[in-house]
Amino acid sequence: NAGVTQTPKFQVLKTGQSMTLQCAQDMNHNSMYWYRQDPGMGLRLIYYSASEGTTDKGEVPNGYNVSRLNKREFSLRLESAAPSQTSVYFCASSSTGYNQPQHFGDGTRLSIL
Amino acid sequence: SQQGEEDPQALSIQEGENATMNCSYKTSINNLQWYRQNSGRGLVHLILIRSNEREKHSGRLRVTLDTSKKSSSLLITASRAADTASYFCATDQRGFQKLVFGTGTRLLVSP
């Protein structure tokens, strides 16, 4: 019973490099989300996907792109990494409908030098 | 921008004591949720309270919601060392699950 799986768990990049963070869920959820968590702050929504084939911007989308590959997988891409994108990235999923809890992966810790 | 502000930022108690954390938010909501985050791990959903509910219980957890004051509290009774974690409130303004998280309360429960 894996839930939400994120890969990789850790990554170090140089400024300007590109990177794709992978996320997969096995709970048959329609909705998936990408958040970032910075020290002293709560999570901030980057992008979300309400269903397969749809994506929409969250609070902090600049510098990121996403792909909802299928119902299970939702990837986050940094095209040209910047030090300000150093953060812990969390993927989450939930069932469709009101008042549904979100289920989180364990995060990807990304450092950009 | 952060919707929720939690108070206190950090809380240190002994096992067996109760822990109370507060969350204030700025705009009307559809529901408010509480999550726990253990060090180095993802968030785990604890409890969801709808805007038309005033109190909800789950095991040792009690959540209250006061929409007139735009505030919520999480009470953990009879705390255990395993409750040591950060606790976050998150608000869902329109029911579309675009959660806005608070800054969190770090709880330390000492044996």
CSV table of C-alpha atoms in Angstrom, one decimal:
chain,number,residue,atom,x,y,z
A,1,ASN,CA,0.0,0.0,0.0
A,2,ALA,CA,2.4,2.7,-1.3
A,3,GLY,CA,0.0,5.7,-1.4
A,4,VAL,CA,1.9,8.6,-3.0
A,5,THR,CA,5.4,7.9,-4.2
A,6,GLN,CA,7.9,10.7,-5.1
A,7,THR,CA,11.2,10.3,-6.8
A,8,PRO,CA,13.9,11.3,-6.3
A,9,LYS,CA,14.1,11.9,-2.5
A,10,PHE,CA,17.1,14.2,-2.7
A,11,GLN,CA,18.7,16.1,-5.6
A,12,VAL,CA,21.4,18.8,-6.0
A,13,LEU,CA,21.4,20.9,-9.1
A,14,LYS,CA,23.4,23.7,-10.5
A,15,THR,CA,21.8,27.0,-11.5
A,16,GLY,CA,20.4,26.7,-15.0
A,17,GLN,CA,20.0,22.9,-15.0
A,18,SER,CA,16.7,21.3,-15.7
A,19,MET,CA,15.0,18.6,-13.6
A,20,THR,CA,11.7,16.7,-13.5
A,21,LEU,CA,10.3,15.5,-10.2
A,22,GLN,CA,8.1,12.5,-10.4
A,23,CYS,CA,5.0,11.6,-8.5
A,24,ALA,CA,2.7,8.6,-8.7
A,25,GLN,CA,-0.3,7.6,-6.6
A,26,ASP,CA,-2.0,4.2,-6.4
A,27,MET,CA,-5.3,5.3,-4.7
A,28,ASN,CA,-7.2,5.9,-7.9
A,29,HIS,CA,-7.5,9.6,-7.1
A,30,ASN,CA,-8.6,12.1,-9.7
A,31,SER,CA,-6.9,15.2,-8.2
A,32,MET,CA,-3.2,15.7,-7.7
A,33,TYR,CA,-1.1,18.6,-6.4
A,34,TRP,CA,2.4,20.0,-6.2
A,35,TYR,CA,3.5,22.1,-3.2
A,36,ARG,CA,6.7,23.6,-2.0
A,37,GLN,CA,7.7,24.0,1.6
A,38,ASP,CA,10.3,26.6,2.7
A,39,PRO,CA,11.7,27.0,6.2
A,40,GLY,CA,9.3,28.7,8.6
A,41,MET,CA,6.5,28.6,6.1
A,42,GLY,CA,3.6,26.4,5.4
A,43,LEU,CA,3.1,24.6,2.1
A,44,ARG,CA,2.4,26.7,-0.9
A,45,LEU,CA,0.5,25.3,-3.9
A,46,ILE,CA,2.5,25.4,-7.2
A,47,TYR,CA,0.1,23.5,-9.6
A,48,TYR,CA,-2.7,21.2,-9.3
A,49,SER,CA,-4.6,18.8,-11.6
A,50,ALA,CA,-8.3,18.2,-10.9
A,51,SER,CA,-8.5,15.3,-13.3
A,52,GLU,CA,-6.5,13.6,-16.0
A,53,GLY,CA,-5.8,16.0,-18.8
A,54,THR,CA,-6.3,19.2,-16.8
A,55,THR,CA,-3.8,21.3,-14.9
A,56,ASP,CA,-4.1,24.7,-13.3
A,57,LYS,CA,-1.8,27.2,-11.6
A,58,GLY,CA,-1.6,27.6,-7.9
A,59,GLU,CA,-0.2,30.3,-5.7
A,60,VAL,CA,3.5,30.1,-6.9
A,61,PRO,CA,3.7,28.7,-10.5
A,62,ASN,CA,6.5,30.8,-11.9
A,63,GLY,CA,9.5,28.8,-13.0
A,64,TYR,CA,7.6,25.5,-13.1
A,65,ASN,CA,5.7,23.3,-15.5
A,66,VAL,CA,3.6,20.2,-14.9
A,67,SER,CA,2.4,17.2,-16.8
A,68,ARG,CA,-0.5,15.0,-15.9
A,69,LEU,CA,0.8,11.9,-17.7
A,70,ASN,CA,-2.2,9.7,-16.8
A,71,LYS,CA,-4.4,9.2,-13.8
A,72,ARG,CA,-1.6,7.9,-11.6
A,73,GLU,CA,1.3,10.3,-12.5
A,74,PHE,CA,1.8,14.0,-12.1
A,75,SER,CA,5.3,15.4,-12.8
A,76,LEU,CA,6.8,18.8,-12.0
A,77,ARG,CA,9.5,20.3,-14.2
A,78,LEU,CA,12.0,23.0,-13.5
A,79,GLU,CA,13.3,24.2,-16.9
A,80,SER,CA,16.1,26.4,-15.6
A,81,ALA,CA,16.7,26.0,-11.9
A,82,ALA,CA,17.4,29.0,-9.7
A,83,PRO,CA,18.6,29.1,-6.1
A,84,SER,CA,15.2,30.5,-5.1
A,85,GLN,CA,13.8,27.2,-6.0
A,86,THR,CA,15.7,25.4,-3.3
A,87,SER,CA,13.0,23.8,-1.3
A,88,VAL,CA,11.2,20.6,-0.3
A,89,TYR,CA,8.6,19.6,-2.8
A,90,PHE,CA,5.6,17.6,-1.9
A,91,CYS,CA,3.1,15.9,-4.1
A,92,ALA,CA,-0.4,15.1,-2.9
A,93,SER,CA,-3.6,13.4,-4.2
A,94,SER,CA,-7.2,13.4,-3.3
A,95,SER,CA,-10.6,12.1,-4.4
A,96,THR,CA,-12.8,14.4,-6.3
A,97,GLY,CA,-15.5,16.3,-4.5
A,98,TYR,CA,-15.9,18.6,-1.5
A,99,ASN,CA,-14.3,18.0,1.8
A,100,GLN,CA,-11.8,15.4,0.7
A,101,PRO,CA,-8.5,15.0,2.6
A,102,GLN,CA,-5.2,15.1,0.7
A,103,HIS,CA,-2.6,12.4,0.9
A,104,PHE,CA,1.0,13.4,0.7
A,105,GLY,CA,4.2,11.8,-0.4
A,106,ASP,CA,7.4,12.1,1.7
A,107,GLY,CA,8.8,14.9,-0.4
A,108,THR,CA,11.8,15.6,-2.6
A,109,ARG,CA,14.6,17.7,-1.1
A,110,LEU,CA,16.0,19.9,-3.8
A,111,SER,CA,19.1,22.1,-3.5
A,112,ILE,CA,20.1,24.5,-6.2
A,113,LEU,CA,23.7,25.8,-6.1
B,1,SER,CA,0.2,34.5,0.8
B,2,GLN,CA,-0.5,32.5,3.9
B,3,GLN,CA,-4.1,32.2,4.8
B,4,GLY,CA,-3.6,30.7,8.3
B,5,GLU,CA,-1.5,31.8,11.1
B,6,GLU,CA,-0.8,29.4,13.9
B,7,ASP,CA,-0.2,30.1,17.5
B,8,PRO,CA,2.0,29.3,19.2
B,9,GLN,CA,4.9,28.7,16.8
B,10,ALA,CA,6.4,26.2,19.2
B,11,LEU,CA,5.0,24.3,22.2
B,12,SER,CA,6.9,22.1,24.7
B,13,ILE,CA,5.0,19.9,27.1
B,14,GLN,CA,5.4,16.7,29.2
B,15,GLU,CA,3.8,13.4,28.3
B,16,GLY,CA,0.2,13.2,29.7
B,17,GLU,CA,-0.4,16.9,29.3
B,18,ASN,CA,-2.8,18.4,26.9
B,19,ALA,CA,-1.6,20.5,23.9
B,20,THR,CA,-3.7,23.3,22.3
B,21,MET,CA,-2.8,24.9,19.0
B,22,ASN,CA,-4.7,27.8,17.4
B,23,CYS,CA,-5.2,28.8,13.8
B,24,SER,CA,-6.5,32.1,12.5
B,25,TYR,CA,-7.5,32.7,8.9
B,26,LYS,CA,-8.5,35.7,6.8
B,27,THR,CA,-11.3,34.8,4.4
B,28,SER,CA,-14.5,32.7,4.4
B,29,ILE,CA,-13.9,29.0,4.1
B,30,ASN,CA,-15.6,25.8,3.0
B,31,ASN,CA,-13.7,23.7,5.4
B,32,LEU,CA,-10.6,23.7,7.6
B,33,GLN,CA,-8.2,20.8,7.9
B,34,TRP,CA,-5.4,19.9,10.3
B,35,TYR,CA,-2.4,17.9,9.3
B,36,ARG,CA,0.6,16.5,11.1
B,37,GLN,CA,4.2,16.4,9.8
B,38,ASN,CA,6.8,14.3,11.4
B,39,SER,CA,10.4,15.4,10.8
B,40,GLY,CA,11.5,14.5,7.3
B,41,ARG,CA,8.2,13.1,6.3
B,42,GLY,CA,5.1,14.2,4.4
B,43,LEU,CA,1.9,15.6,5.9
B,44,VAL,CA,-0.7,13.3,7.3
B,45,HIS,CA,-4.3,14.3,7.4
B,46,LEU,CA,-5.8,14.4,10.9
B,47,ILE,CA,-9.2,15.9,10.8
B,48,LEU,CA,-11.5,18.0,8.6
B,49,ILE,CA,-14.2,20.3,10.0
B,50,ARG,CA,-16.8,21.9,7.7
B,51,SER,CA,-17.8,25.5,7.9
B,52,ASN,CA,-21.2,24.6,9.3
B,53,GLU,CA,-19.7,22.5,12.1
B,54,ARG,CA,-18.5,23.9,15.4
B,55,GLU,CA,-16.7,20.9,17.0
B,56,LYS,CA,-15.3,17.6,15.9
B,57,HIS,CA,-13.6,14.7,17.7
B,58,SER,CA,-11.3,12.0,16.5
B,59,GLY,CA,-9.7,9.8,19.2
B,60,ARG,CA,-7.6,12.1,21.3
B,61,LEU,CA,-8.1,15.0,19.0
B,62,ARG,CA,-10.7,17.8,19.4
B,63,VAL,CA,-11.1,20.5,16.8
B,64,THR,CA,-13.3,23.6,17.2
B,65,LEU,CA,-14.2,26.1,14.6
B,66,ASP,CA,-15.5,29.7,15.1
B,67,THR,CA,-16.3,31.2,11.7
B,68,SER,CA,-17.3,34.5,13.3
B,69,LYS,CA,-13.8,34.9,14.7
B,70,LYS,CA,-12.2,33.1,11.7
B,71,SER,CA,-10.3,30.8,14.1
B,72,SER,CA,-9.9,27.1,14.9
B,73,SER,CA,-8.2,25.2,17.7
B,74,LEU,CA,-6.7,21.7,17.8
B,75,LEU,CA,-6.6,20.0,21.2
B,76,ILE,CA,-4.5,16.9,21.7
B,77,THR,CA,-5.4,15.3,25.0
B,78,ALA,CA,-3.0,13.1,27.1
B,79,SER,CA,-0.1,13.8,24.8
B,80,ARG,CA,2.5,11.1,24.0
B,81,ALA,CA,6.1,11.4,22.9
B,82,ALA,CA,4.9,10.1,19.5
B,83,ASP,CA,2.8,13.2,19.1
B,84,THR,CA,6.0,15.2,18.7
B,85,ALA,CA,5.6,16.8,15.2
B,86,SER,CA,4.7,20.0,13.4
B,87,TYR,CA,0.9,20.6,13.1
B,88,PHE,CA,-0.6,22.7,10.2
B,89,CYS,CA,-4.0,24.1,9.6
B,90,ALA,CA,-5.2,24.4,6.0
B,91,THR,CA,-8.2,26.2,4.7
B,92,ASP,CA,-10.2,25.3,1.7
B,93,GLN,CA,-12.0,28.5,0.6
B,94,ARG,CA,-14.2,27.2,-2.1
B,95,GLY,CA,-14.4,23.5,-1.7
B,96,PHE,CA,-12.2,22.9,-4.6
B,97,GLN,CA,-9.4,21.5,-2.5
B,98,LYS,CA,-6.9,24.3,-3.3
B,99,LEU,CA,-5.6,24.3,0.3
B,100,VAL,CA,-3.9,27.3,1.8
B,101,PHE,CA,-1.7,26.3,4.7
B,102,GLY,CA,-0.7,28.0,7.9
B,103,THR,CA,2.9,28.3,9.1
B,104,GLY,CA,2.6,25.5,11.6
B,105,THR,CA,3.1,24.8,15.3
B,106,ARG,CA,6.1,22.7,16.4
B,107,LEU,CA,5.1,20.4,19.2
B,108,LEU,CA,7.6,18.7,21.4
B,109,VAL,CA,6.3,16.1,23.9
B,110,SER,CA,9.0,15.0,26.4
B,111,PRO,CA,8.8,11.7,28.2
